Short mmCIF file of N, CA and C in Angstrom, two decimals:
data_model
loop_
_atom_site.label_atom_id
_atom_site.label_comp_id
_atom_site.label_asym_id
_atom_site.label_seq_id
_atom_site.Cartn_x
_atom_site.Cartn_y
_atom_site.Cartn_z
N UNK A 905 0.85 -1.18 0.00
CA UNK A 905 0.00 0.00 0.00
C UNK A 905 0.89 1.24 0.00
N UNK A 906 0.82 2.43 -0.68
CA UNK A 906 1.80 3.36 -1.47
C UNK A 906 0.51 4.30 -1.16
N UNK A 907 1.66 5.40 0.17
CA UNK A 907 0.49 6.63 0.86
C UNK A 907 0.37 7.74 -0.55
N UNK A 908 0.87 7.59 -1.85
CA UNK A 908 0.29 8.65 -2.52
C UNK A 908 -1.01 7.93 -3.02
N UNK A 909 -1.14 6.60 -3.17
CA UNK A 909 -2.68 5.87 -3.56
C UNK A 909 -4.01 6.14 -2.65
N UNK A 910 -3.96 6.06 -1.15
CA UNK A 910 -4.42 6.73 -0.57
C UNK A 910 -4.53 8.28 -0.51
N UNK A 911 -3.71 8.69 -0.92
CA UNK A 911 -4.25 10.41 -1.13
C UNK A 911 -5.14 10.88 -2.86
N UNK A 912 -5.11 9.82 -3.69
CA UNK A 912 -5.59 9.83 -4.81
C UNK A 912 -6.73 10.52 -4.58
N UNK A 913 -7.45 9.76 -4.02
CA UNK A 913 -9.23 10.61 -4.02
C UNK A 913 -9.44 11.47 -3.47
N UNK A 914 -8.52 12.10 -3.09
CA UNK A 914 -8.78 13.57 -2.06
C UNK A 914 -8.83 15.17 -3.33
N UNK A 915 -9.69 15.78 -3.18
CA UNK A 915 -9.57 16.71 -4.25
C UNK A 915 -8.22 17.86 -3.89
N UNK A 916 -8.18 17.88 -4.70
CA UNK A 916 -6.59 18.80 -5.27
C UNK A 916 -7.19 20.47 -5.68
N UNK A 917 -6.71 21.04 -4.74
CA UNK A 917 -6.62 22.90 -5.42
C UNK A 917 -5.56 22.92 -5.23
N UNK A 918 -4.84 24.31 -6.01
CA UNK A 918 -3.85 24.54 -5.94
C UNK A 918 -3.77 26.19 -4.86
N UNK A 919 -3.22 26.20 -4.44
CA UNK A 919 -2.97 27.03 -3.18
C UNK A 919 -3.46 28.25 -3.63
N UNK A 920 -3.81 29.33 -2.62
CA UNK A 920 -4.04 30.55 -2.81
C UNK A 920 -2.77 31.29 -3.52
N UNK A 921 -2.49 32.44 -3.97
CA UNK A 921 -1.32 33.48 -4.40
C UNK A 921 -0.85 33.71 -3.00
N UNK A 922 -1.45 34.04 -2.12
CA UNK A 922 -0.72 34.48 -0.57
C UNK A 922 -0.36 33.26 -0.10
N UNK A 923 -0.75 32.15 -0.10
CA UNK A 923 -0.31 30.79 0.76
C UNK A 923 1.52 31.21 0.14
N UNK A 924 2.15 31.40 -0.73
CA UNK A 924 3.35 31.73 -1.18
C UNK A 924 4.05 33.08 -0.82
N UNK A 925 2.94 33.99 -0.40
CA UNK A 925 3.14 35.60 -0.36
C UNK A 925 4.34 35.64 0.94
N UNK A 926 5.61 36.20 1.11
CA UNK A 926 6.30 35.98 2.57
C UNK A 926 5.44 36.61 3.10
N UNK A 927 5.60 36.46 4.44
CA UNK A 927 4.73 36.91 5.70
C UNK A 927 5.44 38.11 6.10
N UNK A 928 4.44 39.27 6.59
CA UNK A 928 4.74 40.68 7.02
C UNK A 928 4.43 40.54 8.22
N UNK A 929 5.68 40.35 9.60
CA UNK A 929 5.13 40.24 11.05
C UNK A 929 4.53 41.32 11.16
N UNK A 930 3.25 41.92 12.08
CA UNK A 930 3.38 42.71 12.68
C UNK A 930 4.01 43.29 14.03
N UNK A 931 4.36 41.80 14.72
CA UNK A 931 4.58 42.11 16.02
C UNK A 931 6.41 42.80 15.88
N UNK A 932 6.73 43.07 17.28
CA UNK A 932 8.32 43.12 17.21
C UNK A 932 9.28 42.10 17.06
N UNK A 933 9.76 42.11 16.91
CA UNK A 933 10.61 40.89 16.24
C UNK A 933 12.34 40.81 16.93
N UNK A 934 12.45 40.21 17.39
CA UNK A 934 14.27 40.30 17.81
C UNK A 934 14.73 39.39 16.93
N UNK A 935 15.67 39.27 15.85
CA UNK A 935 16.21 37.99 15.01
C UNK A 935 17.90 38.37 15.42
N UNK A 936 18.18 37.21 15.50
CA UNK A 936 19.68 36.77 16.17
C UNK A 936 20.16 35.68 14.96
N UNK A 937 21.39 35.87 14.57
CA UNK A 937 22.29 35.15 13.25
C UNK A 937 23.30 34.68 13.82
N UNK A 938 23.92 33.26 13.29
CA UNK A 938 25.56 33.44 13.43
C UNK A 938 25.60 33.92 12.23
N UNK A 939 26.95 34.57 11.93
CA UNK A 939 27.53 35.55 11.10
C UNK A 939 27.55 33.98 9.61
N UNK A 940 28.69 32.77 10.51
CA UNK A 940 28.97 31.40 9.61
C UNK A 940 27.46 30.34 9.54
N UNK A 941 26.49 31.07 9.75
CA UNK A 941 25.45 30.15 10.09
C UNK A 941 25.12 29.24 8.77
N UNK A 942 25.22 28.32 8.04
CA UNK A 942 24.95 27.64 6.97
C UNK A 942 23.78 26.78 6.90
N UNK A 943 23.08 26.53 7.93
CA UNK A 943 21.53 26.29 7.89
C UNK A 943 20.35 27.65 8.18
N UNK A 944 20.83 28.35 8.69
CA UNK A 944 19.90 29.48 8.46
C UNK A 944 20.24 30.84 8.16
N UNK A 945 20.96 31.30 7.33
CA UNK A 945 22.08 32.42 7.49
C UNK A 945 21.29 33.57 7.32
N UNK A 946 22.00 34.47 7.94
CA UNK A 946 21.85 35.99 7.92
C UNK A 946 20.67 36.64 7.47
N UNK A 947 20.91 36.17 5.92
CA UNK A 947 20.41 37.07 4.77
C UNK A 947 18.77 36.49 5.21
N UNK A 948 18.42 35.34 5.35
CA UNK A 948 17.25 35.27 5.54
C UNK A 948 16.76 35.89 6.87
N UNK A 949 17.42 35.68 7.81
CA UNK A 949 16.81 37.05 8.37
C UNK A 949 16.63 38.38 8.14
N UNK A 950 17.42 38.92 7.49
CA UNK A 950 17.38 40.19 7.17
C UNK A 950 16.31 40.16 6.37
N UNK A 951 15.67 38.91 4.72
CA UNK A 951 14.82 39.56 4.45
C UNK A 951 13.28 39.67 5.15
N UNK A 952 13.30 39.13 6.57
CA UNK A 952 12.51 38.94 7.37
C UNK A 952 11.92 40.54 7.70
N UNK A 953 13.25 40.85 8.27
CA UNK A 953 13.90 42.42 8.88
C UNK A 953 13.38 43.43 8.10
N UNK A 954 13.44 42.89 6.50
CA UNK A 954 12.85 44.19 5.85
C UNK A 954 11.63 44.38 5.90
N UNK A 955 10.76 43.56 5.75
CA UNK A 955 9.30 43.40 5.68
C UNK A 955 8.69 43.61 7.00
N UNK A 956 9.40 43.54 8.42
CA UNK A 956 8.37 44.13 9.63
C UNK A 956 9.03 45.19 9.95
N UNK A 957 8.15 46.16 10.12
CA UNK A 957 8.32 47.80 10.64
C UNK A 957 9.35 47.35 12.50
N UNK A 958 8.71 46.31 12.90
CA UNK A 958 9.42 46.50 14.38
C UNK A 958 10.38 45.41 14.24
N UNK A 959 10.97 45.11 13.87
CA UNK A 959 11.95 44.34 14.21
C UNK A 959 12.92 44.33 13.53
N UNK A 960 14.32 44.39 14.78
CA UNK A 960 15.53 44.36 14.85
C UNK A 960 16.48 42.92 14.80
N UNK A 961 17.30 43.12 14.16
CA UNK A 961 18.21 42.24 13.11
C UNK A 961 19.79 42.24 13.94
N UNK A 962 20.07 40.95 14.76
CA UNK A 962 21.81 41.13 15.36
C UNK A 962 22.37 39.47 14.75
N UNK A 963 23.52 39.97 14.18
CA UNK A 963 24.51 39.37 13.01
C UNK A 963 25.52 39.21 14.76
N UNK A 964 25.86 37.35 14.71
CA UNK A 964 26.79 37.76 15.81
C UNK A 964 27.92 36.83 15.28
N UNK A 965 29.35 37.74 15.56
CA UNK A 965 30.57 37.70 14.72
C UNK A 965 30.97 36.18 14.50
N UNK A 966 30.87 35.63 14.04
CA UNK A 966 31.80 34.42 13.65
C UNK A 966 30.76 33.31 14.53
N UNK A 967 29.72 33.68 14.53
CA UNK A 967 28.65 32.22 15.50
C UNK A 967 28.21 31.33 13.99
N UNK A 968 28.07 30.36 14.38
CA UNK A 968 27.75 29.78 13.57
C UNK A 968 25.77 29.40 13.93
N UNK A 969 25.37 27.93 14.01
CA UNK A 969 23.97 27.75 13.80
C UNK A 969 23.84 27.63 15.22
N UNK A 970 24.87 27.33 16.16
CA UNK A 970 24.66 26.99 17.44
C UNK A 970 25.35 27.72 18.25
N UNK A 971 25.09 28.01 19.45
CA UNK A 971 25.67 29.54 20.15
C UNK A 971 26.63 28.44 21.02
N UNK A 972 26.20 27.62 21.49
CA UNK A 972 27.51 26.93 22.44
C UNK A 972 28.89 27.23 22.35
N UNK A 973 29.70 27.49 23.47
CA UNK A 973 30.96 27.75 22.96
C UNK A 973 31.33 29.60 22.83
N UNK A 974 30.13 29.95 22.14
CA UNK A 974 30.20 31.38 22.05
C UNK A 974 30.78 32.19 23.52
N UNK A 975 31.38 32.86 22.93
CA UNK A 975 32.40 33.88 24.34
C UNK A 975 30.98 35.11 23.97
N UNK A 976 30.48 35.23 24.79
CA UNK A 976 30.00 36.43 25.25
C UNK A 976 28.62 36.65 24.96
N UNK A 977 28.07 35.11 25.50
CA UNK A 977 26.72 34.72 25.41
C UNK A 977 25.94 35.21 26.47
N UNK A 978 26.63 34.93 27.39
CA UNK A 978 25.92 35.03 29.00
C UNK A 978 26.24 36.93 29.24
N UNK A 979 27.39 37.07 28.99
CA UNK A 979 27.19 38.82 29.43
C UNK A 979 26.61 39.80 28.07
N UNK A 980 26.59 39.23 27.07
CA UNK A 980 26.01 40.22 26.11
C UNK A 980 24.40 39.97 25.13
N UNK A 981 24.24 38.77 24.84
CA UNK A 981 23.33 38.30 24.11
C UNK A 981 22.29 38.36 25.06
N UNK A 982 22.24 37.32 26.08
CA UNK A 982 21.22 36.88 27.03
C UNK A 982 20.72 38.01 27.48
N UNK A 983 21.21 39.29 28.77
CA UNK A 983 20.54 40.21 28.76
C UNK A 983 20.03 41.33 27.58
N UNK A 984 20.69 41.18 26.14
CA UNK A 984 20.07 41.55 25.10
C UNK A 984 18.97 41.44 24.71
N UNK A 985 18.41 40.16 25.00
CA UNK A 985 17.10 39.40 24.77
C UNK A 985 16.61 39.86 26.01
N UNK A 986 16.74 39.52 27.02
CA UNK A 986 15.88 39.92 28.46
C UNK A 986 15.31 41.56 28.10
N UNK A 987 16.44 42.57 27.71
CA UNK A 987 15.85 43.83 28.09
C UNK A 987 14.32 44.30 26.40
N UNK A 988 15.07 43.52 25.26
CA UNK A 988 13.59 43.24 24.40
C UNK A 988 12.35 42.59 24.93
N UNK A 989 12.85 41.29 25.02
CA UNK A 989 11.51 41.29 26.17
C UNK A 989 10.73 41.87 26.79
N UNK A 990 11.46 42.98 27.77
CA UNK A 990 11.28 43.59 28.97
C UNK A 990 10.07 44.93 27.71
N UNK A 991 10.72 45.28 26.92
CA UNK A 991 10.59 46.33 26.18
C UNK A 991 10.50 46.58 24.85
N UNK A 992 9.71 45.66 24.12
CA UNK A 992 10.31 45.83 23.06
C UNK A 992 9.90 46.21 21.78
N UNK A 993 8.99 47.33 22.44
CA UNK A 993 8.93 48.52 21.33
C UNK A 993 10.08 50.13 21.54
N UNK A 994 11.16 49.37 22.55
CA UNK A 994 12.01 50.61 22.71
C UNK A 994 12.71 50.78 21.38
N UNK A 995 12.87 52.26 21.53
CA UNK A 995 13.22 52.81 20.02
C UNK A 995 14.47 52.02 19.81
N UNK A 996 15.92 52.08 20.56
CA UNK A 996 17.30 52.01 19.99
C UNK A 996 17.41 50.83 20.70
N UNK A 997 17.83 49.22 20.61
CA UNK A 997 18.16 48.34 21.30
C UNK A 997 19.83 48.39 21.39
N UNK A 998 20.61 48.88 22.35
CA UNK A 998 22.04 49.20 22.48
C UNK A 998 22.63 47.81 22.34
N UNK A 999 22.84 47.73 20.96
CA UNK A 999 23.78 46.10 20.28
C UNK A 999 25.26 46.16 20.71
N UNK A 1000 25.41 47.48 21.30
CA UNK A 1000 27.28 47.97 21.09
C UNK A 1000 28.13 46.31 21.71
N UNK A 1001 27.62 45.25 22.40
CA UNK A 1001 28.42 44.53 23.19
C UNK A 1001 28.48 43.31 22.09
N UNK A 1002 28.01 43.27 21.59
CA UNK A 1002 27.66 41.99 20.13
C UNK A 1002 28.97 42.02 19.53
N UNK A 1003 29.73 43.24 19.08
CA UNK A 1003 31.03 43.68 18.52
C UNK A 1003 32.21 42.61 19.45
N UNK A 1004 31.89 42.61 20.38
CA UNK A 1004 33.20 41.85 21.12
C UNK A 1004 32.91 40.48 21.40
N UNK A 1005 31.44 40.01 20.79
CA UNK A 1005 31.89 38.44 20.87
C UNK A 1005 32.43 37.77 20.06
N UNK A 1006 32.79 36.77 20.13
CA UNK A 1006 33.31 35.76 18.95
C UNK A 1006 33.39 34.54 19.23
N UNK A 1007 33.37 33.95 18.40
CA UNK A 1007 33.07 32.37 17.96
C UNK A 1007 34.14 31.43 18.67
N UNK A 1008 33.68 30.11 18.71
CA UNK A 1008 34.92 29.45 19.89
C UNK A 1008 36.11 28.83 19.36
N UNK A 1009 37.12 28.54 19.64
CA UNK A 1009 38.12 28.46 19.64
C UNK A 1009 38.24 27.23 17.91
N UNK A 1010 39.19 27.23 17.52
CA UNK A 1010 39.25 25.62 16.77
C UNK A 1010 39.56 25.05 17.03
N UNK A 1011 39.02 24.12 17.41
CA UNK A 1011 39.72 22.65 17.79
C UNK A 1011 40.15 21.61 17.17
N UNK A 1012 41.32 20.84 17.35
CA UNK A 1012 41.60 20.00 16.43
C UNK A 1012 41.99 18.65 17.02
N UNK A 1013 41.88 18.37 17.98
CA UNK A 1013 41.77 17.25 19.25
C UNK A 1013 41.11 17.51 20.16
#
């Protein structure tokens, strides 16, 4: 038994024009990148970034898809997110501490 034979008799439309349309958040938005991220990179956030009026876009230096390891998770990112949370239709979110993290070491053993 072959599950596309079972879906045979089910009627078929083809999707609305918007079921494809990207989505315009309205809400605020915080989007967080690694800079090396290769399953979700940057750019797709950003074109997220362009399309909602509230939300802010942080590129963090040399992270890749997973923050582990990252130097300057716990003193810069984490309360980054806490004070959006807290606020987050504030006008300027102060990113200045994002600049000094970086990605973890290479390891080779």
């Amino acid at each position: 038994f072959v599950q596309g034979e079972a879906c045979r008799p089910w009627p078929a439309f083809p999707p609305a024009p918007a079921f494809f349309a990207p989505p315009i958040p309205p809400m605020p938005l915080l989007l967080v990148s690694g800079e090396r991220d290769p399953v979700s990179p940057p750019d797709w956030a950003e074109a997220i970034a362009r399309r909602s009026p509230h939300a802010r876009h942080i590129v963090l230096p040399g992270g890749g898809h997973v923050l582990d390891g990252m130097e300057g998770v716990d003193a810069c990112l984490d309360p980054l997110v806490v004070r959006f949370l807290a606020n987050p239709e504030a006008g300027e979110l102060d990113t200045s501490c994002v600049a000094t993290m970086h990605g973890p070491a290479f390891v080779t053993e």
